Coordinates of C-alpha atoms in Angstrom, one line a residue:
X36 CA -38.3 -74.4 49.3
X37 CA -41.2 -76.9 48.1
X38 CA -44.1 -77.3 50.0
X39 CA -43.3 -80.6 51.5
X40 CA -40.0 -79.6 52.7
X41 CA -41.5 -76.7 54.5
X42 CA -44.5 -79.1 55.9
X43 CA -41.6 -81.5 57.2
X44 CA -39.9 -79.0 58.7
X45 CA -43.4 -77.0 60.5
X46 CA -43.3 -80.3 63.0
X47 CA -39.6 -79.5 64.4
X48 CA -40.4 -75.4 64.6
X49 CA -43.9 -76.7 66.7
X50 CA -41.5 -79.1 68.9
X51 CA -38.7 -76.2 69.3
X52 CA -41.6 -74.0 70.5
X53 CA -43.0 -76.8 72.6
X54 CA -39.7 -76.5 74.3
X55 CA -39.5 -73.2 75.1
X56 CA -42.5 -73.1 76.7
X57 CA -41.2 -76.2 78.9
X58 CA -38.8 -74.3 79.8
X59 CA -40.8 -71.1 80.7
X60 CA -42.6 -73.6 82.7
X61 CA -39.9 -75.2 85.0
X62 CA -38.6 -71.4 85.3
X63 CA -41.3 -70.5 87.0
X64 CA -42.4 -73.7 89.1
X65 CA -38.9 -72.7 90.5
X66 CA -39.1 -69.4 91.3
X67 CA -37.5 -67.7 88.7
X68 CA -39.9 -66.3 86.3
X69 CA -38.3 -63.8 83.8
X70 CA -41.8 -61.6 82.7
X71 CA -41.4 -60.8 86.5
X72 CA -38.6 -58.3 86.5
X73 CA -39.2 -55.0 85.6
X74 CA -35.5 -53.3 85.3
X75 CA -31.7 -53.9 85.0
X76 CA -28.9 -51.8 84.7
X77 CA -27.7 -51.2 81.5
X78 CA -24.2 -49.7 81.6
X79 CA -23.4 -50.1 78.5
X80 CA -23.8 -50.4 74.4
X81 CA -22.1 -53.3 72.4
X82 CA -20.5 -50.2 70.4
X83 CA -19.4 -47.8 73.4
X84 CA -17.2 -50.8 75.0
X85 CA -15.6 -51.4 71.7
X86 CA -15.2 -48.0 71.2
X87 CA -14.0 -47.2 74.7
X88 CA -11.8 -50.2 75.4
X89 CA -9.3 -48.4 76.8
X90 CA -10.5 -47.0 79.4
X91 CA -12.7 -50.3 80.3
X92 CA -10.6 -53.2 79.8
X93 CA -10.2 -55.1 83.0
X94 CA -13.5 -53.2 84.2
X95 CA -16.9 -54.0 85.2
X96 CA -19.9 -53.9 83.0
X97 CA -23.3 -54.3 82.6
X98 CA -25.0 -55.1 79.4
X99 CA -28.6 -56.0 78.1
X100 CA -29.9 -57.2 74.7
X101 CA -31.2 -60.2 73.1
X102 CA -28.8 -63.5 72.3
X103 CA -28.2 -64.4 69.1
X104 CA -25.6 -67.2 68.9
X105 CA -24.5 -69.9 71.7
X106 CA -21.9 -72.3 71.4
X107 CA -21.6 -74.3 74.9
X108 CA -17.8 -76.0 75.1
X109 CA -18.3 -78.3 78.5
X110 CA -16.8 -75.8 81.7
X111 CA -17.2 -72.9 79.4
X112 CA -19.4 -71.4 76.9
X113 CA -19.6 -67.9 74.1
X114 CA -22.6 -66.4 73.2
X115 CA -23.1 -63.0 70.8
X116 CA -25.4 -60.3 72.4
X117 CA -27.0 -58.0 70.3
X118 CA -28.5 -54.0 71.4
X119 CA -29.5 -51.0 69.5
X120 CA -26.2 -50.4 69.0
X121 CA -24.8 -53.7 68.0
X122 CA -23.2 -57.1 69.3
X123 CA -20.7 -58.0 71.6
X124 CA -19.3 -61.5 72.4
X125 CA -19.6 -63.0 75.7
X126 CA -17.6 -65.5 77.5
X127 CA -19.7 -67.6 80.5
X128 CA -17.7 -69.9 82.2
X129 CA -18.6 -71.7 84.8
X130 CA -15.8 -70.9 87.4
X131 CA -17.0 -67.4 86.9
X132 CA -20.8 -67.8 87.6
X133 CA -21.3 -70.8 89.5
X134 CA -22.4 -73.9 89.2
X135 CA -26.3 -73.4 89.2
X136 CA -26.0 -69.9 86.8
X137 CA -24.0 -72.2 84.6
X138 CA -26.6 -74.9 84.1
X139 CA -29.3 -72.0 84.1
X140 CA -27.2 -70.6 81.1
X141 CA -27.1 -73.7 78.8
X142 CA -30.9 -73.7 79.0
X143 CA -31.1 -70.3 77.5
X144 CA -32.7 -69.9 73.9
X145 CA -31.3 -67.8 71.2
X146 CA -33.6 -65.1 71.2
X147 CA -33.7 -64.6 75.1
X148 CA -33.3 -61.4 76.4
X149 CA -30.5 -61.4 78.8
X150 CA -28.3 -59.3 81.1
X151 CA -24.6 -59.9 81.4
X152 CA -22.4 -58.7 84.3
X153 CA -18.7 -58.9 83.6
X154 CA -15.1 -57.8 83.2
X155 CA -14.0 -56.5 79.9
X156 CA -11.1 -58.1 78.1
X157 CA -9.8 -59.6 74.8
X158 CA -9.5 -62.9 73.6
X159 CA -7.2 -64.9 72.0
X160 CA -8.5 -64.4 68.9
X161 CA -8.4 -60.2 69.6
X162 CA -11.9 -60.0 69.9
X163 CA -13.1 -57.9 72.5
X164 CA -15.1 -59.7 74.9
X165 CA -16.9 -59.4 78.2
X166 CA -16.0 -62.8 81.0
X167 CA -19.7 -62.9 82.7
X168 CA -19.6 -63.2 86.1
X169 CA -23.7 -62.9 85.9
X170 CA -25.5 -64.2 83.4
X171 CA -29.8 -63.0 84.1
X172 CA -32.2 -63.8 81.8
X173 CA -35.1 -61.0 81.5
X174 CA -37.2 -62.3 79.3
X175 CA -37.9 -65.2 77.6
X176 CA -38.7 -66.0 73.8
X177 CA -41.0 -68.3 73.2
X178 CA -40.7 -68.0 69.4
X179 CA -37.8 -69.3 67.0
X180 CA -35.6 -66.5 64.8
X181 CA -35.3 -67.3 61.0
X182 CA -31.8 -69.1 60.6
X183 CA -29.4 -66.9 60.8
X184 CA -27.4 -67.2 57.9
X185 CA -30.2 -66.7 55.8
X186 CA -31.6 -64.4 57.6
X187 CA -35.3 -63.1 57.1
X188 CA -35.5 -62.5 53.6
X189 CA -39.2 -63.1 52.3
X190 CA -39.6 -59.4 51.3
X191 CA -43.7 -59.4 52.2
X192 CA -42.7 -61.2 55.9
X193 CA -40.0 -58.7 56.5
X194 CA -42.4 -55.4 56.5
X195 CA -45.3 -57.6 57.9
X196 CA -43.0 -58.8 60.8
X197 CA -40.6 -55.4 61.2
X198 CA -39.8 -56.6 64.8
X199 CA -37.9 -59.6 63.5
X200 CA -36.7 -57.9 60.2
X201 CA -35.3 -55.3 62.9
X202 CA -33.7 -57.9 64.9
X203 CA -32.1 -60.5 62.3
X204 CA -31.1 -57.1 59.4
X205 CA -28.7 -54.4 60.9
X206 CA -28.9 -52.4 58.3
X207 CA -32.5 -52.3 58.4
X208 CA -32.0 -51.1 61.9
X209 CA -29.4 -48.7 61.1
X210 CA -31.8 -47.4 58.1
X211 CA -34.5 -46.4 60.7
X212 CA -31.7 -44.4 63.0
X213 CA -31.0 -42.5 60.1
X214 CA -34.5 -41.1 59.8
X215 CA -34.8 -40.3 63.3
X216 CA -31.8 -38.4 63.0
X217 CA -32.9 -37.0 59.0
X218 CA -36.1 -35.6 61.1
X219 CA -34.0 -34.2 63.7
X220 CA -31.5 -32.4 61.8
X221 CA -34.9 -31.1 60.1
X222 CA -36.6 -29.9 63.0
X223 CA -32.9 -28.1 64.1
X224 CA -32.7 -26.7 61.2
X225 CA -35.8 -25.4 60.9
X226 CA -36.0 -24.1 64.5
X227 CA -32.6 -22.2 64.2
X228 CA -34.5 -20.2 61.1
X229 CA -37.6 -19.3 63.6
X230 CA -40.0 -21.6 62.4
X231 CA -42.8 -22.7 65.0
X232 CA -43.5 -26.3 65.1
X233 CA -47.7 -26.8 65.4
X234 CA -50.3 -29.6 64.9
X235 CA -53.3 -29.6 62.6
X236 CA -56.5 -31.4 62.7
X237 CA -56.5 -35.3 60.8
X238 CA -59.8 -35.5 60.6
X239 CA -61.3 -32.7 58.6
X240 CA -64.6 -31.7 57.0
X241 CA -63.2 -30.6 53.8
X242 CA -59.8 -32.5 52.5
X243 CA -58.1 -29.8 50.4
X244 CA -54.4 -28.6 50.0
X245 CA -53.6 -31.1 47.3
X246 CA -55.2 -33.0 44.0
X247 CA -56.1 -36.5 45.8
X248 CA -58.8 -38.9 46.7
X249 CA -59.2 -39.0 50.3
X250 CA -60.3 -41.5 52.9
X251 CA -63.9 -40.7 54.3
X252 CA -65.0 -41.8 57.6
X253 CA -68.6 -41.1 59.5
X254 CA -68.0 -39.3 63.8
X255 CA -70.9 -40.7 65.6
X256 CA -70.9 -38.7 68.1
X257 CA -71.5 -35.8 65.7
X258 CA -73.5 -37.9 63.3
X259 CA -71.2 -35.9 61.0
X260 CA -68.9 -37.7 57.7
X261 CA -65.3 -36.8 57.8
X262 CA -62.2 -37.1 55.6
X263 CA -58.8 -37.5 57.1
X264 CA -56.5 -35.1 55.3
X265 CA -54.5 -35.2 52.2
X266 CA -52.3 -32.1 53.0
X267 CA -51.5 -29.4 55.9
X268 CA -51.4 -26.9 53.9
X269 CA -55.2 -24.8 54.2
X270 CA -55.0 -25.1 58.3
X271 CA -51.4 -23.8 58.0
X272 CA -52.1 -20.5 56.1
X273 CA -54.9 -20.0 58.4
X274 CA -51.8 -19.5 60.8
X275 CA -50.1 -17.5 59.5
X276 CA -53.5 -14.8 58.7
X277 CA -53.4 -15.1 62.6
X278 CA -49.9 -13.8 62.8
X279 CA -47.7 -16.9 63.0
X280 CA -45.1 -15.7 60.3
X281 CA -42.8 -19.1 60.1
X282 CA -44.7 -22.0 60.8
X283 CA -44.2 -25.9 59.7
X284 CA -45.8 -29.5 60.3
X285 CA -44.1 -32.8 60.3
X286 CA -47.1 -35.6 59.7
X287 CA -49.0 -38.3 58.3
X288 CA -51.3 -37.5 55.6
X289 CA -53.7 -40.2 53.8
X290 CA -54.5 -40.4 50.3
X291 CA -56.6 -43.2 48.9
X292 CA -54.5 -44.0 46.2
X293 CA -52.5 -47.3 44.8
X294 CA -48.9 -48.7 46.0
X295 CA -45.9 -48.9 44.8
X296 CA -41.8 -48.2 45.3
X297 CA -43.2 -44.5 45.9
X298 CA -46.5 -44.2 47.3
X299 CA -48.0 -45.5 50.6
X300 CA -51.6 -44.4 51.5
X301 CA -50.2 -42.8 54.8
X302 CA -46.8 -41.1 54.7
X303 CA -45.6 -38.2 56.1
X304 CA -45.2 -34.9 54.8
X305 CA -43.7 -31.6 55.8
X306 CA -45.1 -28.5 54.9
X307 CA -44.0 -25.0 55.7
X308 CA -45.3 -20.9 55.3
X309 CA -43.2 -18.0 55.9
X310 CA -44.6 -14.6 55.8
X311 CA -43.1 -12.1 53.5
X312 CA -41.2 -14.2 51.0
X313 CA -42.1 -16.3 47.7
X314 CA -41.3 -19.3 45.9
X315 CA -37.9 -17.7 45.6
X316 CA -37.2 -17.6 48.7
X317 CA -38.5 -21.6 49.3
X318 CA -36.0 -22.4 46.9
X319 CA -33.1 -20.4 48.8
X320 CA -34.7 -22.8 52.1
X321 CA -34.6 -26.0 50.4
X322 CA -31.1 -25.7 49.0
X323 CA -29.8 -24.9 52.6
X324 CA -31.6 -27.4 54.2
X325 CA -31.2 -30.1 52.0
X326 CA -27.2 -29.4 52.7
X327 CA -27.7 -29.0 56.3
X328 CA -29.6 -32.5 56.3
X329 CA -27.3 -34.2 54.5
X330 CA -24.0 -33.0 56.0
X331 CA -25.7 -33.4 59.4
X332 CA -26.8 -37.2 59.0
X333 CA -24.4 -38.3 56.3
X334 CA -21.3 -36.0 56.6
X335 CA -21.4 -35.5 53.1
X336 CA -23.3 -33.2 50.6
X337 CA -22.6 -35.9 47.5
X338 CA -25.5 -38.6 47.7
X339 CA -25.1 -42.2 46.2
X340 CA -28.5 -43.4 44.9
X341 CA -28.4 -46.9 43.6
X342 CA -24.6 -46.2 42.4
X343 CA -25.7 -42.8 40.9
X344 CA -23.8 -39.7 42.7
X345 CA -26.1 -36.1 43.4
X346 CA -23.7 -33.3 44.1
X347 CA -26.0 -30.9 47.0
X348 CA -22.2 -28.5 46.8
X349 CA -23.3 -27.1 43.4
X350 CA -26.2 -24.1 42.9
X351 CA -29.2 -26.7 42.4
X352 CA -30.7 -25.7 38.7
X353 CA -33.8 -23.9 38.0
X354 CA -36.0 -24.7 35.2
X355 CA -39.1 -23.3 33.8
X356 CA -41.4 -26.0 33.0
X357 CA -42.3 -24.7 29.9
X358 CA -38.3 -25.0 28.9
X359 CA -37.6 -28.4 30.6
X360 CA -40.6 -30.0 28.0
X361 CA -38.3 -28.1 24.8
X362 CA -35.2 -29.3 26.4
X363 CA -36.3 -33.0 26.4
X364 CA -39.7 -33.2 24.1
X365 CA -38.3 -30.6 21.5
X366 CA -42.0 -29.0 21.6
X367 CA -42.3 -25.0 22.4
X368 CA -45.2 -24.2 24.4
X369 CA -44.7 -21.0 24.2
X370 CA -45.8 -21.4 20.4
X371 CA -49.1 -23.5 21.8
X372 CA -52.0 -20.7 21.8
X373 CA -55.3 -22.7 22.3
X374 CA -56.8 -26.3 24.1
X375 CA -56.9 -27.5 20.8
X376 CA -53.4 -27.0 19.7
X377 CA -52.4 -28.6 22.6
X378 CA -54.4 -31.7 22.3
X379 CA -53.0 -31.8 18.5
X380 CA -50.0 -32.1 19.9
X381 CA -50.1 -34.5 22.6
X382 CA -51.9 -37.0 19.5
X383 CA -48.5 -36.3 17.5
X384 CA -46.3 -37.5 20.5
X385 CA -48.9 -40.6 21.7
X386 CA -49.3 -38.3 25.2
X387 CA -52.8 -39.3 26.4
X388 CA -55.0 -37.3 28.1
X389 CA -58.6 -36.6 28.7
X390 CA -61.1 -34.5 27.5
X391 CA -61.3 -32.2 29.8
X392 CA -58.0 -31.2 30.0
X393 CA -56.7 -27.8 29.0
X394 CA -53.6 -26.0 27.1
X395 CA -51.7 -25.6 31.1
X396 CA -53.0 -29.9 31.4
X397 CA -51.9 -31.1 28.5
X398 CA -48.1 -29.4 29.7
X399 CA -47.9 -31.0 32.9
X400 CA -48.8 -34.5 31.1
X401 CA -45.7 -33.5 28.4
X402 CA -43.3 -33.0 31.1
X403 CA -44.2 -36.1 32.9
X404 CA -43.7 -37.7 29.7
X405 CA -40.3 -36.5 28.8
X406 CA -38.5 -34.4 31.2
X407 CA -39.1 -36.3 35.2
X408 CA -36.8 -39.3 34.3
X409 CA -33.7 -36.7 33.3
X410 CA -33.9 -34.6 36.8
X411 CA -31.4 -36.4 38.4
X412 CA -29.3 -34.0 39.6
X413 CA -30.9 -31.0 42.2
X414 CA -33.4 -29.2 39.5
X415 CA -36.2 -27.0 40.4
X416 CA -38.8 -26.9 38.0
X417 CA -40.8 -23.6 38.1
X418 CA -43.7 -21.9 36.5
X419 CA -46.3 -24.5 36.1
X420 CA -49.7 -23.9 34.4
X421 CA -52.6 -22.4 36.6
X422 CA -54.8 -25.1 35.4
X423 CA -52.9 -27.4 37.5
X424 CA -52.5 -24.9 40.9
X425 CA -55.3 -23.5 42.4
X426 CA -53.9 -22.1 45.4
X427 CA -51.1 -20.6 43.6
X428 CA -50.0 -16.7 42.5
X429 CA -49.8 -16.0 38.7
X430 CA -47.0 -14.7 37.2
X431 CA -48.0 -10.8 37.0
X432 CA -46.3 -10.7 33.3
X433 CA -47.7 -14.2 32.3
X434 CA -51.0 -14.8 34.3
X435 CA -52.0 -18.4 32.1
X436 CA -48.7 -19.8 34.5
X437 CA -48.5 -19.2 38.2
X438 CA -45.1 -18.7 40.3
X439 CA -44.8 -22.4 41.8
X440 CA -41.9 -24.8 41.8
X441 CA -41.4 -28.5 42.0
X442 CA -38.0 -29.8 43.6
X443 CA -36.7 -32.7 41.8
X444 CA -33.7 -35.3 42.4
X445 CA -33.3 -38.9 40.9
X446 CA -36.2 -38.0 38.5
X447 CA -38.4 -37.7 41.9
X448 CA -40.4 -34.8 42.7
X449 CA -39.0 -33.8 46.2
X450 CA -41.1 -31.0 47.2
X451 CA -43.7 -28.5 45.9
X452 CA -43.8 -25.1 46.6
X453 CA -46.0 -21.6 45.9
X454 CA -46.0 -18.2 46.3
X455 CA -49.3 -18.9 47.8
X456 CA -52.2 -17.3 46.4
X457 CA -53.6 -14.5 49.2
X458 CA -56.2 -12.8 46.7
X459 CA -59.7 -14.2 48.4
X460 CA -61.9 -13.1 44.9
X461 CA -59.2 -14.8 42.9
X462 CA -59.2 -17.8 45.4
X463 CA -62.8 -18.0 45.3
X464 CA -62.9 -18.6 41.7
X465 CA -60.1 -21.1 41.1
X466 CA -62.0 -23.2 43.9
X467 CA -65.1 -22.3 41.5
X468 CA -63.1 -24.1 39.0
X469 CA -62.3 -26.8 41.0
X470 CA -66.1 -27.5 41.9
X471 CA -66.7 -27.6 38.3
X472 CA -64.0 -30.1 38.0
X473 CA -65.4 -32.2 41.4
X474 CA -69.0 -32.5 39.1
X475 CA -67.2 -33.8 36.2
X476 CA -66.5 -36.8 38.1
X477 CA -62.7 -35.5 39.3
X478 CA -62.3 -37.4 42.5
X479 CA -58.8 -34.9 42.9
X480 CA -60.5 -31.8 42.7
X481 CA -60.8 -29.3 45.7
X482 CA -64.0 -28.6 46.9
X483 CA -64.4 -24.7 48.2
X484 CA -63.4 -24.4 52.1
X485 CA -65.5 -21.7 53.3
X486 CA -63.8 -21.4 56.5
X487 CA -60.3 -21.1 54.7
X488 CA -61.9 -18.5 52.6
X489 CA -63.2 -16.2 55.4
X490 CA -59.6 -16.8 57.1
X491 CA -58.3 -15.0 53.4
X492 CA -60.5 -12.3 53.6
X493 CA -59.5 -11.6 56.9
X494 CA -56.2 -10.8 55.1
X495 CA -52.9 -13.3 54.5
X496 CA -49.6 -11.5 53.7
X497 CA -47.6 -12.7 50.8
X498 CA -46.3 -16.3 51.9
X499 CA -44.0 -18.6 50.4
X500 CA -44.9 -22.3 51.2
X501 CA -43.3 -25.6 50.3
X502 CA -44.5 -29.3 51.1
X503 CA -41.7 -32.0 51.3
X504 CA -42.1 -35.3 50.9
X505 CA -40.3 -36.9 54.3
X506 CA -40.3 -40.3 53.1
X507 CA -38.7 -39.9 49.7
X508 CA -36.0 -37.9 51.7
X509 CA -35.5 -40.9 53.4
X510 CA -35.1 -43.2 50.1
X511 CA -32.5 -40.7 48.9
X512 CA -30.5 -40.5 52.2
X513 CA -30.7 -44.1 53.1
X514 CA -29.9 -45.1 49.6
X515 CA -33.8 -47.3 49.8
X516 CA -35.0 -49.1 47.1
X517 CA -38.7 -48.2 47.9
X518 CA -40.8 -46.3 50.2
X519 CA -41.8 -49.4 52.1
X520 CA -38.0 -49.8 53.4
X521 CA -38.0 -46.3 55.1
X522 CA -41.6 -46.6 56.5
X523 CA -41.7 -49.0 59.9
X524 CA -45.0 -50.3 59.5
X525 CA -46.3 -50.1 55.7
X526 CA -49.7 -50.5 54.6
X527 CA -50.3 -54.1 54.2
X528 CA -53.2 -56.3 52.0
X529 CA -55.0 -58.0 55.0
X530 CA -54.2 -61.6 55.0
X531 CA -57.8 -62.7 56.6
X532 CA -56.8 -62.4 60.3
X533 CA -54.0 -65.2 59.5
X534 CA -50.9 -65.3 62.0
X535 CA -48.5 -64.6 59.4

């Protein structure tokens, strides 16, 4: 649409509005102001009357939801009603609700919010139907609804304005039901294996638990700076040195990174420690629940991604990482013995990396390179490089790798999990590492938790722990394009305080 076709048409929206709030106006000069009624009695769902004709045709019901279409025909008029569940048609004649709640009727706005009272039928036509007898308007909308055959469809407008992208897209509606009931079937899941639900703190002193930048904020009252947390992860295990053996956290963490199809700076992670088991035993957990999800919200196991099918049925792979970069790079790390072998290699395959970076470093850059983009099916990658997890067990035949796993579908890393590292001297001196890393100019690194140290030294029994990322679940599940579509309200570039 060109600019002067949108200016010509700005006039007619401000009219329409004008309008409505005429209307709002005589409504109330007359006694009948909708923002002053506080309930109604919702029977029904669109959906349950369909699916419950039987029983209810030639009954009474009660409906509520917000109208969408009117078509007024002289003595009698339709309008569609749509709720959380769906739409339903309505016939108001004017025989069946009297004179003055006829004329009140064909002043109504699509977009009102509206009660309907009436008998359940089917018309002509074989649609089912409800003939109003009571038509009461609850609330009144003093703004217009994109057109509805085009919907909304401006891409930025629709997260920017998610209460009309709810109300004009179904299926963005029906996407958001689906993760409620993804996080459900989680927490059910989880709780019929004896895990503990808990909260940890947001706002934390020391942002560890993960390689990101975190947001930094000053508490007056304390006069102290804060950092709201990247990861659950170091408050958890303090749990479970105070006994808690399963424990898990659904919820938002913040990293001050970019955007794009996959990363918001707020999303929401799961992360979970059980006493007594290792990363073998997250894997057996994330196979089972990833079926139990899936057959709970979808009633399937097989997942269609943009066309392409994951089979959940099948014993989900396991990698090393080592072998995944031979498998797809055709370069044996195994063969690699020094930094500098490692950085000859990377020049001979045009994989950059920095000067810092180590043998365990420059692996983790060759897999990203090569081997992410072919994990389409269920794959857990395992044995990563201690140079790239600190708070991780090594391998007792191999100590330059550590007994970790990444859980991979689509080419997306899914989750992350450790035998988590419970040695406080060994602890001490990866964080050591880390700080050395933080003075370099690493934003990433981990800076050493004293608190979360003392808490090892009390003693933590071997623990397997895993992180999930919630939103990426989503994507899959929901068949998303990007992160944005699953999250209600993304993070959005400030458009200087403009009503947009």
């Amino acid at each position: 649409m060109s600019q002067q076709q949108k200016q010509a048409q700005e006039p007619d929206l401000n009219q329409l509005r004008k309008v409505r709030r005429e209307k709002l106006a005589d409504l109330q000069a007359n006694g009948k102001d909708p923002f002053t009624i506080t309930t109604y009695n919702q029977q029904y769902h669109s959906t349950e009357i369909k699916e419950n004709y039987g029983e209810l045709e030639g009954k009474q019901v009660s409906i509520a939801g917000r109208m969408m279409s009117k078509r007024v025909m002289g003595k009698a008029s339709f309008c569609n009603v749509q709720d959380l569940q769906g739409n339903i048609q309505c016939y108001v004649a004017r025989d069946s609700v009297g004179e003055e709640g006829y004329k009140d009727f064909k002043k109504l706005d699509v977009g009102d919010l509206v009660g309907i009272e009436g008998e359940v039928f089917t018309t002509k036509t074989g649609e089912i139907s409800i003939h109003a007898s009571n038509v009461a308007l609850l609330s009144k909308s003093l703004q217009i609804l994109p057109e509805k055959f085009h919907g909304l469809t401006n891409t930025d407008l629709r997260y920017r304005q998610r209460y009309v992208d709810l109300i004009m897209n179904p299926e963005v509606r029906d996407t958001f039901i689906k993760r409620s009931k993804i996080l459900s079937a989680i927490r059910k899941y989880l709780d019929g294996q004896g895990f503990m639900e808990v909260e940890t703190p947001m706002l934390v002193q020391n942002a560890g638990g993960a390689a990101a930048r975190p947001f930094e904020t000053h508490f007056n009252a304390l006069d102290e700076d804060l950092k709201l947390r990247i990861s659950l992860e170091l408050y958890l295990k303090r749990l479970i040195v105070g006994g808690m053996e399963r424990v898990y956290e659904i919820g938002r963490v913040f990293r001050n990174e970019g955007l794009d199809t996959r990363h918001n700076p707020e999303f929401t992670l799961m992360e979970l420690y059980q006493a007594y088991t290792d990363y073998h035993g997250m894997m057996d957990l994330t196979e089972n629940l990833y079926r139990y999800v899936a057959q709970e919200v979808l009633g399937t196991m097989k997942i269609v991604y943009n066309g392409v099918e994951m089979d959940l049925e099948k014993p989900f792979e396991r990698i090393t990482m080592v072998d995944a970069v031979k498998k797809y790079a055709g370069v044996d790390f195994t063969n690699v013995k020094t930094d500098e072998e490692a950085k000859a290699l990377a020049d001979e395959h045009h994989v950059e990396y920095e000067d810092r970076h180590k043998k365990g470093d420059i692996l983790s850059l060759f897999f990203e390179e090569y081997a992410e983009e072919h994990l389409i099916q269920p794959t857990f990658v395992m044995d990563h490089p201690i140079e790239i997890s600190p708070l991780t067990k090594k391998k007792p035949d191999n100590p330059d790798y550590v007994e970790r796993f990444e859980f991979f579908m689509n080419g997306w890393e899914m989750a992350n999990a450790y035998s988590e590292l419970n040695d406080p001297i060994d602890q001490r001196e990866r964080f050591r590492a880390q700080e050395e890393l933080l003075a370099q100019g690493d934003e990433e690194a981990n800076a050493t938790d004293e608190d979360f140290m003392n808490a090892l030294e009390i003693g933590m029994p071997p623990t397997g722990g895993i992180g999930y990322g919630i939103d990426r679940m989503c994507m899959l599940l929901t068949d998303s394009a990007a992160i944005r579509d699953v999250l209600l309200f993304p993070t959005m570039k400030t458009l200087g305080g403009k009503d947009q």
